[in-house]
Amino acid sequence: NPSKSIINVNNLNNDYNLLVITNINGSSIKQIPLLGLLNINVDIENIDNGMYFLHFFNKKGLVTTQKFIKN
C-alpha cells in the first residue's frame, strides 16, 4: 500500500462471497463476487487517485474492511 494498478488479495477463506470497493465518501466503485476464490488480483488502474476501502462480505453478512491508497 499504496498501489498504482493492481491489488493482490491472497489467502481468502471460502467464507467471503463479495468484495465491494468504495471511495472515501462511501460510493461503490466496483463489486467482485468471491465465491470459491482463494486469491484475486483487482485492477485499480482506471480509478482516480485517493483513499479507498475494500469491504469483504461473508455469508453471514459480516463485513471486514481494509483501506488502500491509489496513487
mmCIF file of N, CA and C in Angstrom:
data_model
loop_
_atom_site.group_PDB
_atom_site.id
_atom_site.type_symbol
_atom_site.label_atom_id
_atom_site.label_comp_id
_atom_site.label_asym_id
_atom_site.label_seq_id
_atom_site.Cartn_x
_atom_site.Cartn_y
_atom_site.Cartn_z
ATOM 1 N N ASN A 1 0.859 -1.158 0.000
ATOM 2 C CA ASN A 1 0.000 0.000 0.000
ATOM 3 C C ASN A 1 0.909 1.224 0.000
ATOM 4 N N PRO A 2 0.854 2.141 -0.853
ATOM 5 C CA PRO A 2 -0.106 2.426 -1.930
ATOM 6 C C PRO A 2 0.145 1.595 -3.190
ATOM 7 N N SER A 3 -0.787 1.681 -4.117
ATOM 8 C CA SER A 3 -0.711 0.932 -5.361
ATOM 9 C C SER A 3 -1.097 1.834 -6.527
ATOM 10 N N LYS A 4 -0.627 1.455 -7.721
ATOM 11 C CA LYS A 4 -0.951 2.221 -8.925
ATOM 12 C C LYS A 4 -1.886 1.478 -9.860
ATOM 13 N N SER A 5 -1.780 0.131 -9.903
ATOM 14 C CA SER A 5 -2.561 -0.562 -10.919
ATOM 15 C C SER A 5 -3.239 -1.848 -10.455
ATOM 16 N N ILE A 6 -2.601 -2.658 -9.640
ATOM 17 C CA ILE A 6 -3.154 -3.954 -9.236
ATOM 18 C C ILE A 6 -3.034 -4.122 -7.726
ATOM 19 N N ILE A 7 -4.108 -4.617 -7.113
ATOM 20 C CA ILE A 7 -4.076 -5.009 -5.706
ATOM 21 C C ILE A 7 -4.211 -6.521 -5.667
ATOM 22 N N ASN A 8 -3.283 -7.181 -4.997
ATOM 23 C CA ASN A 8 -3.335 -8.631 -4.834
ATOM 24 C C ASN A 8 -3.919 -8.945 -3.462
ATOM 25 N N VAL A 9 -4.957 -9.757 -3.441
ATOM 26 C CA VAL A 9 -5.560 -10.208 -2.191
ATOM 27 C C VAL A 9 -5.383 -11.717 -2.143
ATOM 28 N N ASN A 10 -4.645 -12.180 -1.136
ATOM 29 C CA ASN A 10 -4.320 -13.596 -1.034
ATOM 30 C C ASN A 10 -4.927 -14.208 0.218
ATOM 31 N N ASN A 11 -5.041 -15.524 0.191
ATOM 32 C CA ASN A 11 -5.496 -16.320 1.332
ATOM 33 C C ASN A 11 -6.909 -15.974 1.780
ATOM 34 N N LEU A 12 -7.788 -15.735 0.826
ATOM 35 C CA LEU A 12 -9.206 -15.570 1.161
ATOM 36 C C LEU A 12 -9.730 -16.917 1.619
ATOM 37 N N ASN A 13 -10.548 -16.906 2.654
ATOM 38 C CA ASN A 13 -11.173 -18.174 3.008
ATOM 39 C C ASN A 13 -12.506 -18.268 2.276
ATOM 40 N N ASN A 14 -13.049 -19.451 2.214
ATOM 41 C CA ASN A 14 -14.283 -19.661 1.443
ATOM 42 C C ASN A 14 -15.502 -19.011 2.079
ATOM 43 N N ASP A 15 -15.323 -18.345 3.209
ATOM 44 C CA ASP A 15 -16.452 -17.709 3.879
ATOM 45 C C ASP A 15 -16.867 -16.408 3.187
ATOM 46 N N TYR A 16 -15.944 -15.746 2.483
ATOM 47 C CA TYR A 16 -16.267 -14.478 1.817
ATOM 48 C C TYR A 16 -16.964 -14.739 0.490
ATOM 49 N N ASN A 17 -18.013 -13.948 0.224
ATOM 50 C CA ASN A 17 -18.720 -14.144 -1.044
ATOM 51 C C ASN A 17 -18.780 -12.890 -1.911
ATOM 52 N N LEU A 18 -18.362 -11.722 -1.366
ATOM 53 C CA LEU A 18 -18.425 -10.485 -2.149
ATOM 54 C C LEU A 18 -17.381 -9.494 -1.658
ATOM 55 N N LEU A 19 -16.753 -8.814 -2.611
ATOM 56 C CA LEU A 19 -15.846 -7.695 -2.320
ATOM 57 C C LEU A 19 -16.451 -6.449 -2.943
ATOM 58 N N VAL A 20 -16.605 -5.406 -2.136
ATOM 59 C CA VAL A 20 -17.095 -4.119 -2.628
ATOM 60 C C VAL A 20 -16.024 -3.082 -2.346
ATOM 61 N N ILE A 21 -15.631 -2.341 -3.379
ATOM 62 C CA ILE A 21 -14.664 -1.250 -3.233
ATOM 63 C C ILE A 21 -15.442 0.052 -3.204
ATOM 64 N N THR A 22 -15.183 0.864 -2.174
ATOM 65 C CA THR A 22 -15.852 2.153 -2.054
ATOM 66 C C THR A 22 -14.816 3.259 -1.943
ATOM 67 N N ASN A 23 -15.234 4.457 -2.334
ATOM 68 C CA ASN A 23 -14.359 5.613 -2.161
ATOM 69 C C ASN A 23 -14.536 6.164 -0.752
ATOM 70 N N ILE A 24 -13.839 7.226 -0.446
ATOM 71 C CA ILE A 24 -13.853 7.815 0.891
ATOM 72 C C ILE A 24 -15.239 8.330 1.275
ATOM 73 N N ASN A 25 -16.087 8.635 0.278
ATOM 74 C CA ASN A 25 -17.439 9.121 0.527
ATOM 75 C C ASN A 25 -18.461 7.998 0.671
ATOM 76 N N GLY A 26 -18.021 6.747 0.495
ATOM 77 C CA GLY A 26 -18.918 5.605 0.628
ATOM 78 C C GLY A 26 -19.574 5.157 -0.652
ATOM 79 N N SER A 27 -19.263 5.811 -1.770
ATOM 80 C CA SER A 27 -19.835 5.404 -3.061
ATOM 81 C C SER A 27 -19.160 4.137 -3.561
ATOM 82 N N SER A 28 -19.948 3.195 -4.038
ATOM 83 C CA SER A 28 -19.426 1.935 -4.551
ATOM 84 C C SER A 28 -18.724 2.167 -5.891
ATOM 85 N N ILE A 29 -17.517 1.668 -6.007
ATOM 86 C CA ILE A 29 -16.714 1.805 -7.219
ATOM 87 C C ILE A 29 -16.734 0.511 -8.037
ATOM 88 N N LYS A 30 -16.650 -0.621 -7.325
ATOM 89 C CA LYS A 30 -16.557 -1.910 -8.001
ATOM 90 C C LYS A 30 -17.073 -2.996 -7.066
ATOM 91 N N GLN A 31 -17.755 -4.010 -7.621
ATOM 92 C CA GLN A 31 -18.203 -5.170 -6.863
ATOM 93 C C GLN A 31 -17.672 -6.421 -7.542
ATOM 94 N N ILE A 32 -17.079 -7.311 -6.738
ATOM 95 C CA ILE A 32 -16.466 -8.517 -7.282
ATOM 96 C C ILE A 32 -16.966 -9.725 -6.491
ATOM 97 N N PRO A 33 -17.619 -10.685 -7.149
ATOM 98 C CA PRO A 33 -18.022 -11.911 -6.455
ATOM 99 C C PRO A 33 -16.784 -12.737 -6.102
ATOM 100 N N LEU A 34 -16.774 -13.329 -4.909
ATOM 101 C CA LEU A 34 -15.603 -14.057 -4.427
ATOM 102 C C LEU A 34 -15.849 -15.540 -4.207
ATOM 103 N N LEU A 35 -16.997 -16.049 -4.529
ATOM 104 C CA LEU A 35 -17.316 -17.444 -4.240
ATOM 105 C C LEU A 35 -16.262 -18.391 -4.814
ATOM 106 N N GLY A 36 -15.663 -19.185 -3.946
ATOM 107 C CA GLY A 36 -14.695 -20.187 -4.373
ATOM 108 C C GLY A 36 -13.307 -19.674 -4.672
ATOM 109 N N LEU A 37 -13.061 -18.379 -4.527
ATOM 110 C CA LEU A 37 -11.743 -17.834 -4.840
ATOM 111 C C LEU A 37 -10.861 -17.793 -3.587
ATOM 112 N N LEU A 38 -9.584 -18.145 -3.758
ATOM 113 C CA LEU A 38 -8.624 -18.042 -2.660
ATOM 114 C C LEU A 38 -7.727 -16.828 -2.821
ATOM 115 N N ASN A 39 -7.487 -16.414 -4.059
ATOM 116 C CA ASN A 39 -6.638 -15.261 -4.367
ATOM 117 C C ASN A 39 -7.278 -14.474 -5.506
ATOM 118 N N ILE A 40 -7.179 -13.144 -5.446
ATOM 119 C CA ILE A 40 -7.681 -12.322 -6.545
ATOM 120 C C ILE A 40 -6.701 -11.187 -6.820
ATOM 121 N N ASN A 41 -6.713 -10.716 -8.048
ATOM 122 C CA ASN A 41 -5.976 -9.527 -8.462
ATOM 123 C C ASN A 41 -7.012 -8.503 -8.911
ATOM 124 N N VAL A 42 -7.028 -7.354 -8.240
ATOM 125 C CA VAL A 42 -8.026 -6.326 -8.530
ATOM 126 C C VAL A 42 -7.353 -5.198 -9.313
ATOM 127 N N ASP A 43 -7.851 -4.929 -10.508
ATOM 128 C CA ASP A 43 -7.328 -3.867 -11.352
ATOM 129 C C ASP A 43 -7.902 -2.523 -10.887
ATOM 130 N N ILE A 44 -7.023 -1.624 -10.431
ATOM 131 C CA ILE A 44 -7.468 -0.305 -9.966
ATOM 132 C C ILE A 44 -6.880 0.814 -10.822
ATOM 133 N N GLU A 45 -6.311 0.460 -11.957
ATOM 134 C CA GLU A 45 -5.641 1.441 -12.808
ATOM 135 C C GLU A 45 -6.581 2.540 -13.292
ATOM 136 N N ASN A 46 -7.859 2.226 -13.509
ATOM 137 C CA ASN A 46 -8.792 3.199 -14.083
ATOM 138 C C ASN A 46 -9.579 4.000 -13.054
ATOM 139 N N ILE A 47 -9.216 3.910 -11.778
ATOM 140 C CA ILE A 47 -9.900 4.738 -10.779
ATOM 141 C C ILE A 47 -8.991 5.905 -10.405
ATOM 142 N N ASP A 48 -9.596 6.982 -9.916
ATOM 143 C CA ASP A 48 -8.844 8.182 -9.551
ATOM 144 C C ASP A 48 -7.958 7.933 -8.348
ATOM 145 N N ASN A 49 -6.904 8.732 -8.221
ATOM 146 C CA ASN A 49 -6.039 8.657 -7.055
ATOM 147 C C ASN A 49 -6.814 9.033 -5.804
ATOM 148 N N GLY A 50 -6.488 8.386 -4.689
ATOM 149 C CA GLY A 50 -7.143 8.694 -3.429
ATOM 150 C C GLY A 50 -7.209 7.483 -2.528
ATOM 151 N N MET A 51 -7.934 7.614 -1.415
ATOM 152 C CA MET A 51 -8.096 6.528 -0.463
ATOM 153 C C MET A 51 -9.399 5.784 -0.757
ATOM 154 N N TYR A 52 -9.327 4.466 -0.674
ATOM 155 C CA TYR A 52 -10.464 3.590 -0.941
ATOM 156 C C TYR A 52 -10.544 2.514 0.130
ATOM 157 N N PHE A 53 -11.689 1.856 0.188
ATOM 158 C CA PHE A 53 -11.898 0.793 1.154
ATOM 159 C C PHE A 53 -12.316 -0.489 0.449
ATOM 160 N N LEU A 54 -11.767 -1.600 0.919
ATOM 161 C CA LEU A 54 -12.150 -2.929 0.461
ATOM 162 C C LEU A 54 -13.062 -3.510 1.534
ATOM 163 N N HIS A 55 -14.299 -3.808 1.189
ATOM 164 C CA HIS A 55 -15.256 -4.390 2.126
ATOM 165 C C HIS A 55 -15.502 -5.841 1.711
ATOM 166 N N PHE A 56 -15.076 -6.771 2.559
ATOM 167 C CA PHE A 56 -15.262 -8.194 2.311
ATOM 168 C C PHE A 56 -16.502 -8.663 3.076
ATOM 169 N N PHE A 57 -17.518 -9.116 2.354
ATOM 170 C CA PHE A 57 -18.756 -9.588 2.964
ATOM 171 C C PHE A 57 -18.719 -11.109 3.055
ATOM 172 N N ASN A 58 -19.067 -11.638 4.233
ATOM 173 C CA ASN A 58 -19.131 -13.085 4.341
ATOM 174 C C ASN A 58 -20.569 -13.562 4.225
ATOM 175 N N LYS A 59 -20.743 -14.874 4.263
ATOM 176 C CA LYS A 59 -22.059 -15.475 4.052
ATOM 177 C C LYS A 59 -23.043 -15.146 5.165
ATOM 178 N N LYS A 60 -22.545 -14.741 6.327
ATOM 179 C CA LYS A 60 -23.404 -14.397 7.456
ATOM 180 C C LYS A 60 -23.734 -12.906 7.501
ATOM 181 N N GLY A 61 -23.210 -12.140 6.540
ATOM 182 C CA GLY A 61 -23.491 -10.711 6.481
ATOM 183 C C GLY A 61 -22.493 -9.842 7.214
ATOM 184 N N LEU A 62 -21.465 -10.447 7.811
ATOM 185 C CA LEU A 62 -20.431 -9.671 8.492
ATOM 186 C C LEU A 62 -19.459 -9.093 7.480
ATOM 187 N N VAL A 63 -18.912 -7.926 7.801
ATOM 188 C CA VAL A 63 -18.039 -7.220 6.869
ATOM 189 C C VAL A 63 -16.669 -7.012 7.503
ATOM 190 N N THR A 64 -15.618 -7.311 6.741
ATOM 191 C CA THR A 64 -14.245 -6.988 7.112
ATOM 192 C C THR A 64 -13.783 -5.901 6.164
ATOM 193 N N THR A 65 -13.213 -4.824 6.701
ATOM 194 C CA THR A 65 -12.831 -3.678 5.874
ATOM 195 C C THR A 65 -11.332 -3.412 5.984
ATOM 196 N N GLN A 66 -10.730 -3.158 4.839
ATOM 197 C CA GLN A 66 -9.331 -2.736 4.735
ATOM 198 C C GLN A 66 -9.271 -1.501 3.854
ATOM 199 N N LYS A 67 -8.289 -0.655 4.086
ATOM 200 C CA LYS A 67 -8.161 0.526 3.237
ATOM 201 C C LYS A 67 -6.928 0.402 2.353
ATOM 202 N N PHE A 68 -6.949 1.126 1.235
ATOM 203 C CA PHE A 68 -5.778 1.228 0.367
ATOM 204 C C PHE A 68 -5.746 2.594 -0.255
ATOM 205 N N ILE A 69 -4.565 2.965 -0.710
ATOM 206 C CA ILE A 69 -4.358 4.262 -1.361
ATOM 207 C C ILE A 69 -3.955 4.018 -2.803
ATOM 208 N N LYS A 70 -4.636 4.661 -3.705
ATOM 209 C CA LYS A 70 -4.306 4.618 -5.138
ATOM 210 C C LYS A 70 -3.548 5.883 -5.467
ATOM 211 N N ASN A 71 -2.342 5.734 -6.027
ATOM 212 C CA ASN A 71 -1.594 6.928 -6.434
ATOM 213 C C ASN A 71 -0.937 6.779 -7.772
#
